[in-house]
Amino acid sequence: MGQDGPVSQPPPDAPRAIDDTPNAPPSMKLDKRKSIIAGLVAIVFLVVVFVTVIPKFGSYAEAWTAIQAMPPGSIATLVGALLIYLFFYGWPFVASVPGLRYWQGQIVNESAFTISNGVPAGGALGLGLQYAQLATYGASPTVATAGITATGVWSIFITLGLPVLGVLALVLGGDSAGSYYLSAAIGLGALLAMIIVFALILRSETLARRIGGWADSLAAWFLRLIKRPGSVDLTSQVLKLREDIVGLVRRRWAAITAAQLAVAFSQFGILLVAMIGVSGGSLEGITYLEVFAAFAISQLGLMIPVTPGGLGTVDAAMIALLVSFGADNGVATAAALVWRASSFIPQIIIGLICIGIWRLNARSGKTYRLKGDMPGEEAASAQG
């Protein structure tokens, strides 16, 4: 299984129905009415944020002036920072799907980014696309589920942990971080709770079954509270999660963590370079640690599932934090807008290219096996 070569796969057109096939997982099926409503809500929310919220502490006019004044050297450095970020973006799936090649990891992650962030309520479509792509690369459903789950869970871990690091950066820099302790406490509390529950699920089937039972009881209570009688079976889902992911996490948790941290810190690198560029080549009124704190604490906006990728929520929080730490209004606004445009628009375009490459390869039968470097259990799973 260590050689490159075409894999015997379903007909190339099969993956197209990822959102509407009868056998697709429930999370992949789309409710068009809900998607339209979610899209409209997101648009209204973005208009409110960018038209009424951000102007309260930022200045678009000053931001545009600062962007126009960026020297060529700063623009070149920004492009370099973006390339570093894009390089790291493909590694999370390489770490979480044994045998996946780097270029395959890039295609899977960039494609999902484009669908999830470029299509209203596109999360289900993005998830379905990841399953379809991993299938053409030879990953079994078990291996694909484990890889997608691990990548998603670790992304949440990093998002919740960043505010803690942000407050720590303020403390190390001698700033008064008292008003931000609540953000750190929320992130740390949620992070610890998730890690503990996740660890208990992985520890034994008995504990996983017990946690699933508690989740069923909590869900039943909530359904009664909103007067929607019914029942859910979260226990079976928890047990399936454990069955799919336990071996992967035990063997690759360090690699998955390193890959996700690299993505997060390289994205911060874009903001730092943008901040220096729009400031005329050097930071004024704000330190490097404070820029990192603004980036890290604002990431909590990703947990508000109104807009894709925290668009609007993260940006508004980031500008407000930068200004509160001493940055000029126009500089803070310009840096946040450059950061968003640099880390968002190129990935949408790259993702479209990746989807096109994958579709062409799938149609022509040019799909490839996973590399043959997997332990016995994982290799057997990947072979299906």
XYZ file of C-alpha atoms in Angstrom:
384
model
C 0.000 0.000 0.000
C 3.011 2.288 -0.016
C 2.995 2.923 -3.805
C 1.262 5.732 -5.640
C -1.394 4.546 -8.025
C -5.035 4.621 -8.934
C -7.420 3.199 -6.376
C -10.550 1.258 -7.200
C -13.263 3.762 -6.280
C -16.992 4.302 -6.825
C -17.972 6.070 -10.066
C -16.374 9.541 -10.234
C -19.742 11.275 -10.148
C -20.759 9.654 -6.867
C -19.342 12.335 -4.534
C -21.517 15.029 -6.131
C -24.541 14.010 -4.093
C -22.821 14.496 -0.752
C -25.652 16.637 0.581
C -28.638 14.693 -0.643
C -27.878 10.998 -0.757
C -30.173 8.747 1.274
C -27.220 7.060 2.977
C -25.359 10.256 3.804
C -24.828 10.995 7.509
C -27.527 13.305 8.896
C -25.009 16.122 9.329
C -24.439 16.186 5.566
C -28.093 16.663 4.604
C -29.113 20.251 4.019
C -32.406 21.937 4.808
C -32.635 24.555 2.053
C -35.131 26.691 3.950
C -32.936 26.764 7.048
C -29.872 27.474 4.893
C -31.571 30.492 3.298
C -32.711 31.810 6.686
C -29.232 31.293 8.160
C -27.707 33.099 5.200
C -30.042 36.072 5.579
C -29.377 36.254 9.322
C -25.630 36.224 8.663
C -25.917 39.010 6.079
C -28.000 41.196 8.398
C -25.573 40.533 11.249
C -22.575 41.497 9.093
C -24.259 44.711 7.973
C -24.977 45.662 11.586
C -21.405 44.874 12.696
C -19.557 46.597 9.865
C -21.931 49.574 9.495
C -22.821 50.371 13.100
C -20.531 48.516 15.529
C -17.006 48.832 14.111
C -17.296 52.587 13.326
C -17.865 53.227 17.052
C -14.205 52.476 17.797
C -12.606 52.255 14.338
C -12.290 54.519 11.339
C -12.676 53.214 7.803
C -11.420 56.483 6.273
C -8.230 56.448 8.359
C -7.875 52.728 7.700
C -7.962 53.236 3.932
C -5.362 56.017 4.220
C -3.092 53.734 6.256
C -3.492 50.850 3.794
C -2.642 53.111 0.833
C 0.500 54.273 2.645
C 1.879 50.740 3.168
C 5.430 50.610 1.736
C 6.319 47.914 -0.836
C 8.528 46.147 1.679
C 5.638 45.747 4.094
C 3.412 44.378 1.335
C 6.122 41.845 0.393
C 6.467 40.817 4.047
C 2.694 40.433 4.277
C 2.713 38.130 1.252
C 5.471 36.087 2.913
C 3.455 35.793 6.133
C 0.431 34.688 4.117
C 2.449 31.994 2.334
C 3.698 30.660 5.680
C 0.123 30.482 6.943
C -1.061 28.708 3.788
C 1.811 26.246 4.097
C 0.789 25.239 7.616
C -2.925 25.075 6.758
C -2.595 21.685 5.104
C -0.887 19.921 8.020
C -3.805 19.298 10.438
C -5.303 16.636 8.155
C -1.887 15.152 7.430
C -1.493 14.749 11.203
C -4.965 13.329 11.784
C -5.322 11.011 8.766
C -2.461 8.472 8.776
C -0.868 8.098 5.368
C -2.401 11.241 3.864
C 0.029 13.192 1.704
C 0.620 16.904 2.224
C -0.991 17.965 -1.061
C -4.038 15.847 -0.231
C -4.293 17.492 3.187
C -4.174 20.907 1.527
C -6.946 19.981 -0.901
C -9.189 18.624 1.876
C -8.728 21.561 4.244
C -8.766 24.382 1.669
C -11.792 22.930 -0.140
C -13.751 22.693 3.097
C -12.732 26.254 4.024
C -14.157 27.582 0.764
C -17.464 25.725 1.083
C -17.920 26.338 4.810
C -17.043 30.036 4.604
C -18.271 30.903 1.118
C -21.710 29.260 1.181
C -24.483 30.269 3.629
C -24.787 27.524 6.261
C -22.141 25.634 4.295
C -20.785 23.672 7.261
C -22.693 20.500 6.360
C -21.598 20.725 2.734
C -17.993 21.278 3.814
C -18.154 18.236 6.055
C -19.629 16.105 3.305
C -16.954 17.293 0.878
C -14.219 16.254 3.325
C -15.696 12.749 3.569
C -15.956 12.477 -0.214
C -12.396 13.656 -0.793
C -10.887 11.392 1.847
C -12.811 8.477 0.329
C -11.216 9.096 -3.074
C -7.810 9.130 -1.363
C -8.449 5.644 0.013
C -9.487 6.451 3.594
C -12.115 4.155 5.054
C -15.188 5.716 6.737
C -13.628 4.959 10.134
C -10.318 6.629 9.280
C -12.094 9.621 7.677
C -14.438 10.084 10.635
C -11.565 9.888 13.107
C -9.472 12.393 11.150
C -12.284 14.892 10.623
C -13.384 14.635 14.259
C -9.872 15.008 15.657
C -9.161 18.016 13.435
C -12.418 19.702 14.483
C -12.053 18.954 18.185
C -8.443 20.164 18.302
C -9.417 23.342 16.470
C -11.923 24.050 19.236
C -9.284 23.265 21.865
C -6.937 25.847 20.347
C -9.703 28.441 19.987
C -10.625 28.105 23.657
C -7.013 28.057 24.798
C -5.901 31.181 22.917
C -7.700 33.692 25.216
C -5.816 32.190 28.163
C -2.518 32.727 26.324
C -3.654 36.237 25.432
C -4.241 37.222 29.054
C -0.933 35.591 29.996
C 0.781 37.749 27.348
C -0.731 40.867 28.927
C 0.494 39.825 32.362
C 4.000 39.121 31.036
C 4.012 42.521 29.359
C 3.115 44.288 32.578
C -0.360 45.318 31.438
C -3.407 45.366 33.661
C -5.339 42.305 32.483
C -8.064 42.411 35.109
C -10.862 43.278 32.686
C -9.924 40.335 30.459
C -9.776 37.661 33.136
C -13.403 36.785 32.443
C -12.582 35.959 28.797
C -9.653 33.841 29.923
C -11.768 32.127 32.570
C -14.496 31.317 30.038
C -11.970 29.907 27.594
C -10.044 27.994 30.241
C -13.172 26.589 31.877
C -14.653 25.422 28.582
C -11.293 24.035 27.465
C -10.722 22.056 30.653
C -14.285 20.734 30.597
C -13.902 19.553 27.001
C -10.508 17.972 27.640
C -11.739 16.145 30.744
C -14.868 14.827 29.021
C -12.870 13.858 25.948
C -10.233 12.084 28.048
C -12.875 10.180 30.015
C -14.553 9.059 26.789
C -11.241 7.753 25.494
C -10.270 6.135 28.782
C -12.856 3.364 28.786
C -16.070 2.242 27.143
C -17.815 2.209 30.521
C -17.048 5.879 31.114
C -18.031 6.732 27.545
C -21.370 4.989 28.013
C -21.952 6.823 31.298
C -21.166 10.222 29.748
C -23.483 9.388 26.858
C -26.235 8.591 29.349
C -25.753 11.948 31.073
C -25.887 13.663 27.688
C -29.135 11.837 26.865
C -30.678 12.975 30.154
C -29.567 16.569 29.614
C -30.939 16.563 26.058
C -34.268 15.099 27.238
C -34.520 17.794 29.938
C -33.847 20.515 27.371
C -36.469 19.111 24.992
C -39.031 19.144 27.799
C -37.998 22.708 28.665
C -38.734 23.939 25.147
C -41.852 21.761 24.991
C -40.532 19.537 22.210
C -41.188 16.026 23.548
C -38.941 13.362 22.153
C -35.706 11.525 22.802
C -32.193 11.387 21.413
C -29.601 8.655 21.484
C -26.340 10.450 22.195
C -24.887 7.396 23.935
C -24.482 5.487 20.682
C -22.858 8.518 19.067
C -20.397 8.878 21.954
C -19.508 5.185 21.735
C -19.057 5.452 17.972
C -16.842 8.489 18.442
C -14.689 6.576 20.908
C -14.453 3.562 18.622
C -13.394 5.716 15.668
C -10.923 8.043 17.340
C -9.339 6.418 20.387
C -6.381 4.822 18.604
C -5.664 7.895 16.485
C -5.568 10.276 19.444
C -3.337 8.016 21.528
C -0.786 7.819 18.737
C -0.984 11.261 17.153
C -2.223 13.796 19.692
C 1.138 15.617 19.754
C 1.317 15.937 15.957
C -2.307 17.120 15.749
C -1.680 19.703 18.493
C 1.497 20.975 16.818
C -0.252 21.297 13.444
C -3.188 23.258 14.869
C -0.897 25.550 16.883
C 1.162 26.236 13.754
C -1.986 27.314 11.895
C -3.089 29.605 14.743
C 0.284 31.285 15.282
C 0.960 31.730 11.562
C -2.422 33.471 11.280
C -1.348 35.752 14.114
C 1.806 36.411 12.103
C -0.351 37.905 9.336
C -1.985 40.307 11.812
C 1.376 41.334 13.297
C 2.906 42.027 9.885
C -0.236 43.926 8.830
C -0.112 45.965 12.031
C 3.511 46.925 11.440
C 2.851 47.673 7.762
C -0.086 50.032 8.272
C 1.791 51.707 11.139
C 4.520 52.796 8.730
C 7.090 50.138 9.588
C 7.028 50.073 13.386
C 4.424 49.671 16.105
C 3.407 52.818 17.953
C 1.490 52.905 21.203
C 1.156 49.124 21.399
C 3.522 46.204 22.017
C 3.919 42.850 20.270
C 2.441 41.078 23.285
C -0.594 43.348 23.200
C -1.130 42.636 19.490
C -1.015 38.923 20.277
C -3.430 39.408 23.184
C -5.890 41.210 20.905
C -5.650 38.410 18.361
C -5.939 35.622 20.929
C -8.815 37.016 22.998
C -10.821 37.963 19.905
C -10.795 34.337 18.748
C -13.619 33.645 21.190
C -15.786 35.238 18.505
C -15.353 32.023 16.519
C -17.599 30.324 19.067
C -20.545 32.540 18.037
C -21.995 30.525 15.129
C -23.734 33.357 13.292
C -21.273 34.054 10.483
C -18.680 31.785 8.856
C -15.186 31.928 10.303
C -16.143 34.488 12.937
C -16.510 37.116 10.196
C -17.574 40.338 11.859
C -17.501 39.107 15.461
C -13.761 38.417 15.584
C -12.976 41.550 13.539
C -15.001 43.879 15.777
C -13.507 42.398 18.946
C -9.988 42.573 17.514
C -10.301 46.267 16.562
C -11.811 47.169 19.933
C -9.034 45.354 21.789
C -6.250 46.898 19.701
C -7.666 50.379 20.317
C -8.060 49.711 24.040
C -4.400 48.650 24.209
C -3.277 51.962 22.691
C -3.350 51.512 18.916
C -4.624 54.333 16.715
C -8.232 53.862 15.545
C -7.344 53.936 11.863
C -4.308 51.692 12.278
C -6.275 49.111 14.280
C -9.100 49.082 11.731
C -6.694 48.873 8.795
C -4.688 46.040 10.361
C -7.811 44.008 11.134
C -9.216 44.524 7.623
C -5.899 43.598 5.992
C -5.649 40.552 8.251
C -9.154 39.435 7.347
C -8.735 40.020 3.613
C -5.314 38.317 3.535
C -6.363 35.231 5.473
C -9.832 34.913 3.915
C -9.977 35.894 0.244
C -6.889 33.953 -0.979
C -8.138 30.806 0.742
C -11.541 31.078 -0.925
C -9.800 31.253 -4.309
C -7.323 28.474 -3.481
C -10.173 26.324 -2.199
C -12.043 26.703 -5.489
C -8.901 25.626 -7.337
C -8.483 22.646 -4.994
C -12.084 21.551 -5.558
C -11.529 21.788 -9.304
C -8.319 19.732 -9.132
C -10.006 17.090 -6.988
C -13.011 16.846 -9.309
C -10.796 16.528 -12.389
C -8.707 13.808 -10.733
C -11.834 11.975 -9.554
C -13.405 12.087 -13.011
C -10.227 10.851 -14.707
C -9.628 8.134 -12.101
C -6.389 9.745 -10.878
C -6.921 9.030 -7.207
C -4.163 7.697 -5.005
C -3.756 5.393 -2.069
C -2.696 6.643 1.324
C 0.998 6.217 1.985
C 1.913 2.859 3.455
C 3.353 4.166 6.728
C 0.376 3.354 8.951
C 0.451 1.019 11.965
C -1.341 -2.267 11.413
C -4.682 -1.223 12.878
C -4.803 2.039 10.925
C -3.650 0.399 7.695
C -6.381 -2.196 7.995
C -8.955 0.527 8.549
C -7.739 2.551 5.599
C -7.996 -0.476 3.361
C -11.615 -0.819 4.469
